[in-house]
Coordinates of C-alpha atoms in Angstrom, one line a residue:
Chain L
M18 CA -64.5 -50.7 50.9
N19 CA -61.7 -48.1 50.8
E20 CA -62.1 -44.8 49.2
L21 CA -60.1 -44.4 46.0
T22 CA -58.4 -41.2 45.0
I23 CA -57.8 -40.7 41.3
A24 CA -55.7 -38.0 39.8
M25 CA -57.0 -36.9 36.4
P26 CA -55.5 -34.5 33.9
K27 CA -57.5 -31.5 33.1
G28 CA -58.6 -30.9 29.6
R29 CA -59.3 -33.2 26.7
I30 CA -57.9 -36.4 28.2
F31 CA -60.1 -35.8 31.2
E32 CA -63.2 -35.9 29.0
E33 CA -62.2 -39.0 27.1
A34 CA -61.2 -40.8 30.3
Y35 CA -64.4 -39.8 32.1
E36 CA -66.5 -41.1 29.2
L37 CA -64.6 -44.3 29.4
F38 CA -65.3 -44.6 33.1
V39 CA -69.0 -44.0 32.6
E40 CA -69.2 -46.5 29.8
A41 CA -67.4 -49.0 31.9
G42 CA -70.4 -48.8 34.3
F43 CA -69.1 -46.5 37.0
D44 CA -71.8 -44.4 38.6
L45 CA -70.3 -40.9 38.4
P46 CA -71.9 -37.5 38.7
K47 CA -72.9 -35.9 35.3
E48 CA -72.0 -32.3 36.0
I49 CA -68.4 -32.8 36.6
N50 CA -67.0 -31.1 33.5
D51 CA -68.4 -27.7 34.0
S52 CA -67.1 -27.2 37.5
R53 CA -64.0 -25.3 38.3
K54 CA -63.4 -27.4 41.4
L55 CA -60.1 -29.1 41.9
I56 CA -61.6 -32.0 43.9
V57 CA -64.7 -33.8 42.8
E58 CA -66.5 -36.5 44.8
A59 CA -68.3 -39.5 43.3
P60 CA -69.9 -40.7 46.5
E61 CA -71.8 -43.7 44.9
E62 CA -68.5 -45.2 43.9
R63 CA -66.5 -43.9 46.8
I64 CA -64.1 -42.3 44.4
Q65 CA -62.5 -38.9 44.8
F66 CA -61.2 -37.2 41.6
I67 CA -58.3 -34.7 41.8
L68 CA -58.0 -32.5 38.8
A69 CA -54.4 -31.7 38.0
K70 CA -52.1 -30.5 35.3
P71 CA -51.2 -33.5 33.0
M72 CA -47.5 -33.2 33.8
D73 CA -48.3 -33.3 37.6
V74 CA -50.5 -36.5 37.6
P75 CA -47.5 -38.9 38.1
V76 CA -46.2 -36.7 41.0
Y77 CA -49.4 -37.1 42.9
V78 CA -49.5 -40.8 42.3
E79 CA -45.8 -41.4 43.1
H80 CA -46.2 -39.7 46.5
G81 CA -49.4 -41.7 47.2
V82 CA -51.7 -38.7 47.7
A83 CA -53.6 -40.2 44.7
D84 CA -53.9 -44.0 44.5
I85 CA -54.5 -44.0 40.8
G86 CA -53.8 -41.6 38.0
I87 CA -54.3 -41.2 34.3
A88 CA -51.2 -40.0 32.5
G89 CA -49.9 -39.7 29.0
K90 CA -47.1 -42.1 28.1
D91 CA -45.1 -39.0 27.1
V92 CA -45.2 -37.7 30.6
L93 CA -44.2 -41.1 32.0
L94 CA -41.3 -41.4 29.6
E95 CA -40.2 -37.8 30.4
Q96 CA -40.3 -38.1 34.2
L97 CA -39.5 -41.8 35.0
R98 CA -41.5 -41.8 38.2
D99 CA -41.8 -44.7 40.5
V100 CA -45.4 -45.8 39.6
H101 CA -47.0 -49.0 38.3
E102 CA -48.3 -48.8 34.8
L103 CA -51.2 -51.1 34.7
L104 CA -53.4 -50.4 31.6
D105 CA -53.2 -48.8 28.2
L106 CA -56.5 -46.9 28.0
H107 CA -56.1 -46.4 24.2
I108 CA -57.3 -42.9 24.4
S109 CA -55.6 -39.7 23.3
N110 CA -53.5 -41.7 20.8
C111 CA -50.7 -39.8 19.2
Y112 CA -46.9 -40.1 18.9
I113 CA -43.7 -38.2 19.5
A114 CA -41.7 -37.3 16.4
T115 CA -39.0 -35.0 15.2
A116 CA -40.0 -32.3 12.8
G117 CA -38.4 -29.3 11.0
L118 CA -38.6 -27.1 7.9
P119 CA -38.9 -29.2 4.7
N120 CA -35.7 -30.4 3.0
T121 CA -33.3 -29.3 5.7
M122 CA -30.4 -31.0 7.3
M123 CA -29.2 -30.6 10.9
N124 CA -26.7 -27.8 11.3
E125 CA -23.2 -29.5 11.4
I126 CA -21.5 -27.0 13.7
A127 CA -24.3 -26.4 16.2
P128 CA -27.2 -28.8 15.8
R129 CA -30.0 -27.6 18.0
V130 CA -33.3 -29.3 19.0
A131 CA -36.2 -27.5 20.7
T132 CA -38.6 -29.6 22.8
K133 CA -41.0 -29.8 25.7
Y134 CA -39.5 -33.2 26.4
P135 CA -35.8 -32.8 27.1
T136 CA -35.3 -36.4 28.5
I137 CA -37.0 -38.1 25.6
A138 CA -35.2 -35.9 23.1
T139 CA -31.8 -36.4 24.8
N140 CA -32.3 -40.2 24.9
F141 CA -33.4 -40.4 21.3
Y142 CA -30.3 -38.5 20.0
K143 CA -28.0 -40.3 22.4
E144 CA -29.1 -43.7 21.0
K145 CA -28.5 -42.4 17.5
G146 CA -25.1 -41.2 18.5
E147 CA -25.7 -37.7 17.4
Q148 CA -24.5 -34.8 19.6
V149 CA -27.1 -32.1 19.7
E150 CA -27.9 -29.2 22.0
I151 CA -31.4 -29.6 23.6
I152 CA -33.3 -26.4 24.2
E153 CA -36.2 -26.8 26.5
L154 CA -39.3 -24.7 25.7
N155 CA -42.7 -24.7 27.4
G156 CA -45.0 -24.3 24.4
S157 CA -45.4 -23.2 20.8
I158 CA -42.4 -25.5 20.0
E159 CA -43.2 -25.1 16.2
L160 CA -41.8 -21.5 16.4
A161 CA -38.3 -22.7 17.0
P162 CA -37.4 -23.9 13.5
M163 CA -39.4 -21.1 11.9
I164 CA -37.4 -18.3 13.5
G165 CA -34.1 -20.2 13.4
L166 CA -33.7 -21.1 17.1
A167 CA -33.4 -24.8 16.3
D168 CA -33.1 -27.2 13.3
R169 CA -35.5 -29.8 14.7
I170 CA -38.2 -30.0 17.2
V171 CA -39.3 -33.1 19.2
D172 CA -42.9 -32.9 20.0
I173 CA -46.3 -34.7 20.1
V174 CA -48.0 -35.3 16.8
S175 CA -51.7 -36.3 16.8
T176 CA -53.1 -35.2 13.4
G177 CA -50.1 -33.3 12.0
Q178 CA -52.3 -30.3 11.4
T179 CA -50.3 -27.9 13.6
L180 CA -47.1 -28.9 11.8
K181 CA -48.7 -28.4 8.4
E182 CA -50.1 -25.0 9.3
N183 CA -46.7 -23.8 10.3
G184 CA -44.9 -25.2 7.3
L185 CA -43.1 -28.0 9.1
V186 CA -42.7 -31.6 8.1
E187 CA -42.2 -34.7 10.2
Y188 CA -38.8 -36.4 10.0
E189 CA -38.6 -39.4 12.4
K190 CA -41.2 -41.0 14.6
I191 CA -39.8 -41.7 18.1
V192 CA -42.5 -43.5 20.1
D193 CA -46.3 -44.1 20.2
I194 CA -48.2 -42.4 23.0
S195 CA -51.5 -43.1 24.6
S196 CA -53.0 -42.5 28.1
R197 CA -52.1 -45.0 30.8
L198 CA -53.6 -46.0 34.1
I199 CA -50.9 -45.7 36.7
V200 CA -51.0 -46.8 40.3
N201 CA -49.0 -46.0 43.4
P202 CA -47.0 -49.0 44.5
V203 CA -48.2 -49.0 48.1
S204 CA -51.9 -48.4 47.2
Y205 CA -51.5 -51.3 44.8
R206 CA -50.8 -53.6 47.7
V207 CA -52.7 -52.0 50.6
K208 CA -55.9 -51.5 48.5
S209 CA -55.2 -54.4 46.2
E210 CA -58.7 -55.9 46.0
R211 CA -60.4 -52.5 45.3
I212 CA -57.8 -51.6 42.7
R213 CA -57.8 -54.9 40.9
A214 CA -61.6 -54.8 40.7
F215 CA -61.4 -51.3 39.3
V216 CA -58.8 -52.3 36.7
A217 CA -60.8 -55.4 35.7
Q218 CA -64.0 -53.4 35.2
L219 CA -62.1 -50.9 33.0
K220 CA -60.4 -53.7 31.1
N221 CA -63.7 -55.3 30.3
E222 CA -64.8 -52.1 28.6
L223 CA -61.6 -51.7 26.8
I224 CA -61.9 -55.2 25.3
K225 CA -65.3 -54.3 24.0
R226 CA -64.0 -51.2 22.1
Chain H
M28 CA -25.2 -24.1 39.8
G29 CA -25.1 -20.8 41.7
K30 CA -22.9 -19.9 44.5
I31 CA -23.3 -22.3 47.5
Q32 CA -25.0 -20.6 50.4
M33 CA -23.4 -20.9 53.9
F34 CA -26.4 -22.9 55.2
E35 CA -26.6 -25.2 52.2
K36 CA -26.0 -29.0 52.4
P37 CA -25.0 -31.3 49.6
L38 CA -27.9 -32.6 47.5
G39 CA -30.1 -35.0 49.4
M40 CA -28.4 -34.5 52.8
R41 CA -30.6 -33.7 55.8
D42 CA -30.2 -32.5 59.3
S43 CA -32.1 -34.3 62.0
F44 CA -33.5 -31.8 64.4
P45 CA -33.9 -32.7 68.1
E46 CA -37.5 -33.9 67.9
V47 CA -36.9 -36.1 64.9
N48 CA -33.7 -37.3 66.3
E49 CA -35.5 -38.4 69.5
Q50 CA -38.0 -40.3 67.4
K51 CA -35.2 -42.1 65.6
E52 CA -33.5 -42.9 68.9
Y53 CA -36.8 -44.4 70.1
I54 CA -37.0 -46.6 67.0
R55 CA -33.4 -47.6 67.4
S56 CA -33.6 -48.6 71.0
T57 CA -37.0 -50.4 70.6
A58 CA -35.8 -52.3 67.6
R59 CA -32.5 -53.1 69.2
N60 CA -34.1 -54.7 72.3
F61 CA -36.5 -56.6 70.1
I62 CA -33.9 -57.9 67.7
R63 CA -31.4 -58.8 70.4
N64 CA -34.1 -60.9 72.1
K65 CA -34.4 -62.8 68.9
G66 CA -30.8 -63.8 69.2
Y67 CA -29.3 -61.4 66.7
D68 CA -26.0 -59.5 67.4
F69 CA -25.6 -55.9 66.3
I70 CA -22.5 -54.9 64.4
K71 CA -21.0 -51.8 62.8
T72 CA -19.0 -51.6 59.6
P73 CA -17.0 -48.7 58.1
S74 CA -18.8 -45.9 56.3
V75 CA -16.3 -46.1 53.5
E76 CA -15.4 -49.2 51.5
Y77 CA -13.5 -50.1 48.4
F78 CA -15.4 -49.7 45.1
E79 CA -13.7 -52.9 43.8
T80 CA -15.2 -55.1 46.5
I81 CA -18.4 -53.7 48.2
G82 CA -19.1 -51.2 45.4
K83 CA -19.2 -53.8 42.7
A84 CA -20.8 -56.6 44.8
S85 CA -23.6 -54.3 46.0
A86 CA -26.9 -54.5 44.1
I87 CA -27.2 -50.7 44.1
D88 CA -26.7 -49.2 40.7
E89 CA -23.3 -47.7 40.1
S90 CA -24.7 -44.3 39.2
S91 CA -26.1 -44.1 42.7
L92 CA -22.7 -44.5 44.5
F93 CA -20.9 -41.7 46.1
K94 CA -17.2 -42.2 45.1
L95 CA -14.1 -40.9 46.5
V96 CA -10.4 -41.5 45.9
D97 CA -8.0 -42.2 48.8
N98 CA -4.4 -41.1 48.9
Q99 CA -3.2 -44.3 47.3
G100 CA -5.4 -43.6 44.3
E101 CA -7.9 -46.4 45.1
T102 CA -11.6 -45.7 44.4
L103 CA -13.7 -45.8 47.6
V104 CA -17.5 -45.7 48.0
L105 CA -19.7 -44.5 50.8
R106 CA -21.6 -47.8 51.7
P107 CA -24.8 -47.9 49.6
D108 CA -26.3 -50.8 51.7
M109 CA -25.4 -52.9 54.7
T110 CA -26.1 -56.4 53.4
T111 CA -22.9 -56.4 51.3
P112 CA -20.5 -55.3 54.0
I113 CA -22.1 -57.8 56.4
A114 CA -21.6 -60.5 53.8
R115 CA -18.0 -59.5 53.6
I116 CA -17.5 -59.8 57.4
A117 CA -19.4 -63.0 57.6
A118 CA -17.5 -64.6 54.7
S119 CA -14.1 -63.5 55.9
K120 CA -14.4 -64.0 59.6
L121 CA -17.6 -64.5 61.6
L122 CA -19.0 -67.6 59.7
K123 CA -15.9 -69.5 60.8
E124 CA -16.7 -68.9 64.4
K125 CA -20.5 -69.3 64.3
N126 CA -22.6 -70.9 61.6
P127 CA -25.5 -70.1 61.2
L128 CA -24.9 -66.5 62.0
R129 CA -27.5 -63.9 63.1
L130 CA -26.4 -60.3 62.6
A131 CA -28.3 -57.0 62.8
Y132 CA -27.5 -53.4 62.1
Y133 CA -28.8 -49.9 62.5
A134 CA -26.8 -47.7 60.1
N135 CA -26.8 -44.9 57.7
V136 CA -26.3 -45.7 54.0
F137 CA -25.7 -43.4 51.0
R138 CA -27.3 -43.4 47.6
A139 CA -26.8 -40.4 45.4
Q140 CA -30.0 -38.9 44.0
Q141 CA -30.4 -37.8 40.4
R142 CA -33.7 -36.2 40.6
E143 CA -35.4 -33.8 43.0
G144 CA -33.0 -32.5 45.6
G145 CA -35.4 -33.2 48.5
R146 CA -35.1 -37.0 48.4
P147 CA -32.7 -38.2 51.0
A148 CA -29.3 -39.4 49.7
E149 CA -28.3 -40.5 53.2
F150 CA -30.7 -42.4 55.3
E151 CA -30.8 -44.8 58.2
Q152 CA -31.6 -48.5 57.7
L153 CA -32.4 -51.0 60.3
G154 CA -32.2 -54.7 59.4
L155 CA -31.0 -58.1 60.1
E156 CA -29.4 -61.0 58.2
L157 CA -29.6 -64.7 58.9
I158 CA -26.5 -66.3 57.2
G159 CA -25.7 -70.0 56.8
D160 CA -29.3 -71.3 56.6
F161 CA -30.7 -72.6 53.3
S162 CA -33.9 -73.8 54.9
A163 CA -37.5 -72.6 54.7
Y164 CA -37.3 -72.2 58.5
G165 CA -34.9 -69.4 57.9
D166 CA -37.2 -67.6 55.4
S167 CA -40.1 -68.0 57.8
E168 CA -38.1 -66.6 60.7
I169 CA -37.2 -63.5 58.6
I170 CA -40.8 -62.8 57.6
H171 CA -42.1 -63.4 61.1
T172 CA -39.5 -61.2 62.6
A173 CA -40.2 -58.4 60.1
V174 CA -43.9 -58.6 60.9
E175 CA -43.4 -58.6 64.7
L176 CA -40.8 -55.8 64.5
V177 CA -43.0 -53.5 62.4
K178 CA -45.8 -54.1 64.9
E179 CA -43.5 -53.5 67.9
L180 CA -42.5 -50.2 66.4
G181 CA -46.1 -49.1 66.4
V182 CA -47.1 -49.3 62.7
E183 CA -50.8 -50.1 62.8
S184 CA -51.8 -50.9 59.2
F185 CA -49.3 -52.7 56.9
R186 CA -49.1 -55.5 54.4
I187 CA -46.4 -57.7 53.1
T188 CA -46.2 -59.0 49.6
I189 CA -44.0 -62.1 49.0
G190 CA -42.6 -63.1 45.6
H191 CA -40.0 -65.7 44.6
A192 CA -37.0 -64.8 42.4
G193 CA -36.2 -68.4 41.6
L194 CA -39.7 -69.2 40.6
L195 CA -40.0 -66.1 38.5
T196 CA -36.8 -66.8 36.7
A197 CA -37.9 -70.4 36.0
F198 CA -41.2 -69.2 34.7
L199 CA -39.7 -66.6 32.5
T200 CA -37.0 -68.9 31.2
N201 CA -39.4 -71.7 30.3
N202 CA -41.5 -69.3 28.2
T203 CA -38.8 -67.4 26.4
N204 CA -35.9 -68.3 24.1
T205 CA -32.9 -66.2 25.3
V206 CA -31.4 -64.8 28.5
Q207 CA -31.8 -61.3 27.0
Q208 CA -35.6 -61.9 26.7
V209 CA -35.8 -63.0 30.4
D210 CA -33.9 -59.9 31.5
A211 CA -36.0 -57.5 29.4
L212 CA -39.2 -59.0 30.8
R213 CA -37.9 -59.0 34.4
Q214 CA -36.9 -55.4 34.1
L215 CA -40.4 -54.5 33.1
L216 CA -41.8 -56.4 36.1
V217 CA -39.4 -54.5 38.4
E218 CA -40.9 -51.3 37.0
K219 CA -44.3 -52.8 37.3
N220 CA -44.9 -51.7 33.7
F221 CA -47.6 -54.1 32.7
V222 CA -48.4 -52.2 29.6
G223 CA -44.8 -52.4 28.5
F224 CA -44.7 -56.1 29.4
E225 CA -47.6 -56.9 27.1
Q226 CA -46.1 -54.9 24.3
E227 CA -42.7 -56.6 24.8
L228 CA -44.4 -60.0 24.4
D229 CA -45.5 -59.0 20.9
N230 CA -42.1 -57.6 20.0
L231 CA -40.1 -60.6 21.2
G232 CA -41.6 -63.0 18.6
L233 CA -42.7 -65.6 21.0
L234 CA -45.0 -68.5 20.4
Q235 CA -48.7 -68.0 21.1
E236 CA -48.5 -70.4 24.0
Q237 CA -45.5 -68.7 25.5
K238 CA -47.3 -65.3 25.3
E239 CA -50.4 -66.7 26.9
N240 CA -48.4 -68.2 29.8
L241 CA -46.5 -65.0 30.4
T242 CA -49.7 -62.9 30.4
K243 CA -51.0 -65.0 33.2
L244 CA -48.3 -63.6 35.4
I245 CA -49.8 -60.1 35.3
D246 CA -53.5 -60.6 34.8
Y247 CA -54.1 -62.7 37.9
T248 CA -55.6 -65.6 36.0
I249 CA -53.4 -67.9 38.0
D250 CA -54.3 -67.9 41.7
F251 CA -51.0 -67.0 43.4
K252 CA -52.2 -68.5 46.6
V253 CA -52.4 -72.0 45.1
F254 CA -48.8 -72.9 44.4
E255 CA -49.9 -76.2 42.8
N256 CA -51.1 -74.2 39.8
F257 CA -47.6 -73.4 38.9
R258 CA -46.4 -77.0 38.7
A259 CA -47.6 -77.3 35.1
Y260 CA -45.4 -74.5 34.0
L261 CA -42.2 -75.9 35.5
T262 CA -39.9 -78.6 34.4
N263 CA -39.2 -81.7 36.5
E264 CA -36.0 -80.3 37.8
Q265 CA -37.8 -77.1 38.9
Q266 CA -40.6 -78.8 40.9
Y267 CA -38.5 -78.5 44.1
L268 CA -39.3 -74.8 44.0
I269 CA -43.0 -75.5 44.7
N270 CA -42.2 -78.0 47.4
Q271 CA -40.0 -75.4 49.1
L272 CA -42.7 -72.7 48.8
E273 CA -45.4 -75.1 50.2
Q274 CA -43.2 -75.7 53.2
F275 CA -42.5 -72.0 53.6
K276 CA -46.2 -71.2 53.5
R277 CA -47.1 -73.9 56.0
L278 CA -44.4 -72.5 58.4
L279 CA -45.7 -69.0 58.0
E280 CA -49.2 -70.0 58.7
L281 CA -48.0 -71.8 61.9
Q282 CA -46.0 -68.8 63.0
L283 CA -48.0 -65.7 62.1
K284 CA -50.8 -64.6 64.4
D285 CA -52.6 -62.9 61.5
P286 CA -51.6 -64.6 58.2
S287 CA -53.9 -62.2 56.2
I288 CA -51.3 -59.5 56.3
V289 CA -49.0 -61.5 53.9
S290 CA -49.9 -62.3 50.4
F291 CA -48.1 -63.9 47.5
D292 CA -47.5 -62.4 44.1
F293 CA -45.0 -64.1 41.8
S294 CA -44.8 -61.1 39.5
L295 CA -43.0 -59.3 42.3
A296 CA -39.4 -58.6 41.1
S297 CA -36.7 -56.5 42.7
H298 CA -34.0 -54.2 41.4
M299 CA -31.8 -55.9 43.9
S300 CA -30.4 -58.4 41.5
Y301 CA -28.8 -60.7 44.1
Y302 CA -32.1 -62.2 45.4
T303 CA -32.4 -65.9 44.6
G304 CA -35.3 -67.2 46.6
M305 CA -38.3 -65.6 48.3
L306 CA -38.3 -61.8 48.4
F307 CA -40.8 -59.4 49.9
E308 CA -41.8 -55.8 50.4
I309 CA -43.5 -54.1 53.3
Y310 CA -46.1 -51.5 52.6
A311 CA -47.7 -49.3 55.2
A312 CA -50.6 -46.9 54.9
G313 CA -49.3 -43.4 55.1
S314 CA -46.2 -43.7 52.9
G315 CA -46.3 -43.7 49.1
F316 CA -43.1 -45.9 49.1
P317 CA -42.4 -49.4 50.6
I318 CA -41.0 -49.0 54.2
G319 CA -38.9 -52.1 53.9
N320 CA -37.9 -55.1 51.8
G321 CA -35.9 -58.2 52.0
G322 CA -35.4 -61.7 50.7
R323 CA -33.1 -64.7 50.2
Y324 CA -29.8 -63.8 48.6
D325 CA -27.5 -66.9 48.4
E326 CA -26.0 -65.6 45.2
L327 CA -24.3 -62.6 46.9
F328 CA -21.9 -65.0 48.8
K329 CA -20.5 -66.5 45.6
Q330 CA -18.8 -63.1 45.1
F331 CA -17.0 -63.7 48.4
D332 CA -16.2 -67.3 47.4
E333 CA -18.7 -68.8 49.9
Q334 CA -21.5 -71.3 49.4
V335 CA -23.9 -70.4 52.1
G336 CA -27.6 -69.6 52.3
A337 CA -28.6 -66.1 53.5
T338 CA -31.8 -64.3 54.1
G339 CA -32.7 -61.0 55.7
F340 CA -34.5 -57.7 55.5
G341 CA -34.0 -53.9 55.9
I342 CA -36.4 -51.2 57.0
R343 CA -36.0 -47.6 55.9
V344 CA -36.1 -45.5 59.1
D345 CA -37.0 -42.2 57.2
R346 CA -40.1 -43.9 55.7
L347 CA -41.0 -45.6 59.0
L348 CA -41.0 -42.1 60.7
E349 CA -43.6 -41.0 58.1
V350 CA -46.1 -43.7 58.9
L351 CA -45.6 -43.9 62.7
P352 CA -48.2 -42.1 64.8
K353 CA -46.7 -39.1 66.6
R354 CA -45.4 -40.1 70.0
D355 CA -45.8 -37.7 72.9
V356 CA -42.7 -37.9 75.1
E357 CA -43.6 -37.6 78.7
E358 CA -40.7 -36.0 80.3
K359 CA -40.3 -32.8 82.3
H360 CA -37.7 -30.3 81.2
T361 CA -36.9 -27.6 83.8
L362 CA -35.0 -24.4 83.4
L363 CA -32.9 -23.1 86.4
L364 CA -31.9 -19.5 85.8
F365 CA -29.4 -18.4 88.3
T366 CA -28.2 -14.9 89.2
E367 CA -24.8 -13.7 90.1
G368 CA -23.7 -15.4 93.3
A369 CA -26.2 -18.2 93.3
Y370 CA -24.2 -20.6 91.2
L371 CA -23.4 -23.2 93.8
K372 CA -27.0 -23.1 95.2
A373 CA -28.4 -23.6 91.7
N374 CA -26.0 -26.5 91.1
V375 CA -27.1 -28.3 94.2
L376 CA -30.8 -27.8 93.3
A377 CA -30.2 -29.0 89.7
E378 CA -28.4 -32.1 90.9
A379 CA -31.2 -33.0 93.3
R380 CA -33.8 -32.7 90.5
R381 CA -31.7 -34.7 88.0
N382 CA -31.4 -37.5 90.4
N383 CA -35.1 -37.5 90.3
A384 CA -35.0 -38.3 86.6
E385 CA -35.8 -34.8 85.6
R386 CA -34.1 -32.9 82.7
V387 CA -32.6 -29.7 84.1
T388 CA -30.9 -26.9 82.1
L389 CA -28.8 -24.7 84.2
Q390 CA -28.3 -21.2 82.7
Y391 CA -26.8 -17.9 83.9
I392 CA -29.7 -15.5 83.6
E393 CA -27.7 -12.5 82.2
S394 CA -26.6 -14.5 79.2
V395 CA -30.1 -15.2 77.9
H396 CA -30.8 -13.2 74.8
D397 CA -34.6 -12.9 75.1
L398 CA -35.9 -14.3 78.4
D399 CA -39.6 -14.6 77.4
V400 CA -38.8 -16.5 74.2
Y401 CA -36.3 -18.8 75.9
K402 CA -38.7 -19.8 78.7
Q403 CA -41.1 -21.2 76.1
S404 CA -38.9 -24.2 75.4
F405 CA -39.3 -25.5 79.0
D406 CA -42.0 -27.0 81.1
E407 CA -41.0 -25.2 84.3
V408 CA -38.8 -22.2 85.0
L409 CA -37.1 -21.4 88.4
I410 CA -35.1 -18.4 89.1
V411 CA -32.4 -19.0 91.7
S412 CA -30.9 -16.0 93.4
E413 CA -28.9 -15.5 96.6
G414 CA -32.2 -14.6 98.4
G415 CA -34.0 -17.8 97.5
S416 CA -35.6 -19.5 94.5
L417 CA -38.7 -18.2 92.8
R418 CA -41.0 -20.3 90.7
E419 CA -42.2 -18.5 87.5

């Protein structure tokens, strides 16, 4: 059997996905979470995990250095990489929405939108036929409307708590997001039996949930 | 964009340095001999074509075309593929002289890149087209030739996945209500977005039975190896597809030494919209992207007002280079450094060695910038002076 390389996002999604793997019956080492290693072996299953930044997972998979990856749909929509999207893992469920200060309209002269997701934001406003200026930020997006940088933000909403604490309200929901199992197109063919078995085992667990 | 640096090239353009260039030359000559032996003739076509004809007929997305304007105001394109220009030549001239026609090419094609400047926007493609044959024998010949060629070029581990555009269209059409639905689902299959495919099934408002049938395409509950399984999902008029496929598979099994490297997957769909019959992709261990693809594209000829069958494939040379094991070239390169007054003597010596199939560089010693560094590029160094030659 071929070895499988799986790119995993560090952080919260990793823990949820790892738990899913264990419950699906994969024999994985217990101590994986505490380590600071970037590559972790699971010799019993002949699986190698690569721990990466969530935004980088599709890059590893697209180039084939990882056969499989777990990536948020937000990242997939933003980057449009050439990877196969095989399973919705139904973990880390959230959605992307626009938000801003309560009871405000878009500035008519210079409407500005701040976001970590310029592609998703651009497409959303393009489809609505609104011309806006997209400002790309790397974090703390909620700041933008508070200090007058932008009228709206486009960002991930999971509980809405962060918005609330910063005095923002949600305006429009754009798209639902959850974590997906992605596969490199060549691995999908060259290691087809191994990958199909892997997917089937995960799918069984997902149906039970 | 900042100021362009003197050493910069346009986005996606690459230089081929000597070593890589030699590798490509090896691929070109090996492939050329192999393909010519199969009875195919090589041709060349212009790098620049009209947008109205080749640009529009090509299956490459318009946003990927390099466009120019000629001095008459006509829009031109740098050829984005070779299949379309070959179809043009075949339809306008060559088919009248020879039918069926076997043509081959090794050429650079141009596709503009939107993302990541490192991806090549110009790359070499190597391929062949069998035009004027509707039969399964033609399809089998193409797959067999692709397999043998990839082996001949030295790729050790590879797989070919075969789908069928006609069967997929029939299957999708029978289980949906509109053409738009077929296109939407096919696009998701091209992207291999199975999650999106299942979601779309819910959005389209299809009958339960339609949804169940369509789901079978992506969850492997139909065994793709047993074509008979598909008969139940096809109308009487569509049954011929299965007969054709059965014949095609029998021919492949006869022809291929190792049939296990090909497999069938009818969810395989291509962004090349002109495929009508079987289509396939070639995957090799070592590259994250398919190294080649091909299929039957009878539809393309309708754009040139011809009703002929055509099938073929292309291999991307840049991706092939990635998967090929490094080849050590066994050749000796000698440096003859000559001093003032020893020019004639050095020439005679160089000629004698070249006649012996040796590579010889002849160089006036005083012009060399850094002798020690320069010598490192050669296998042997000789200094020729009036007194005699001295081996280093």
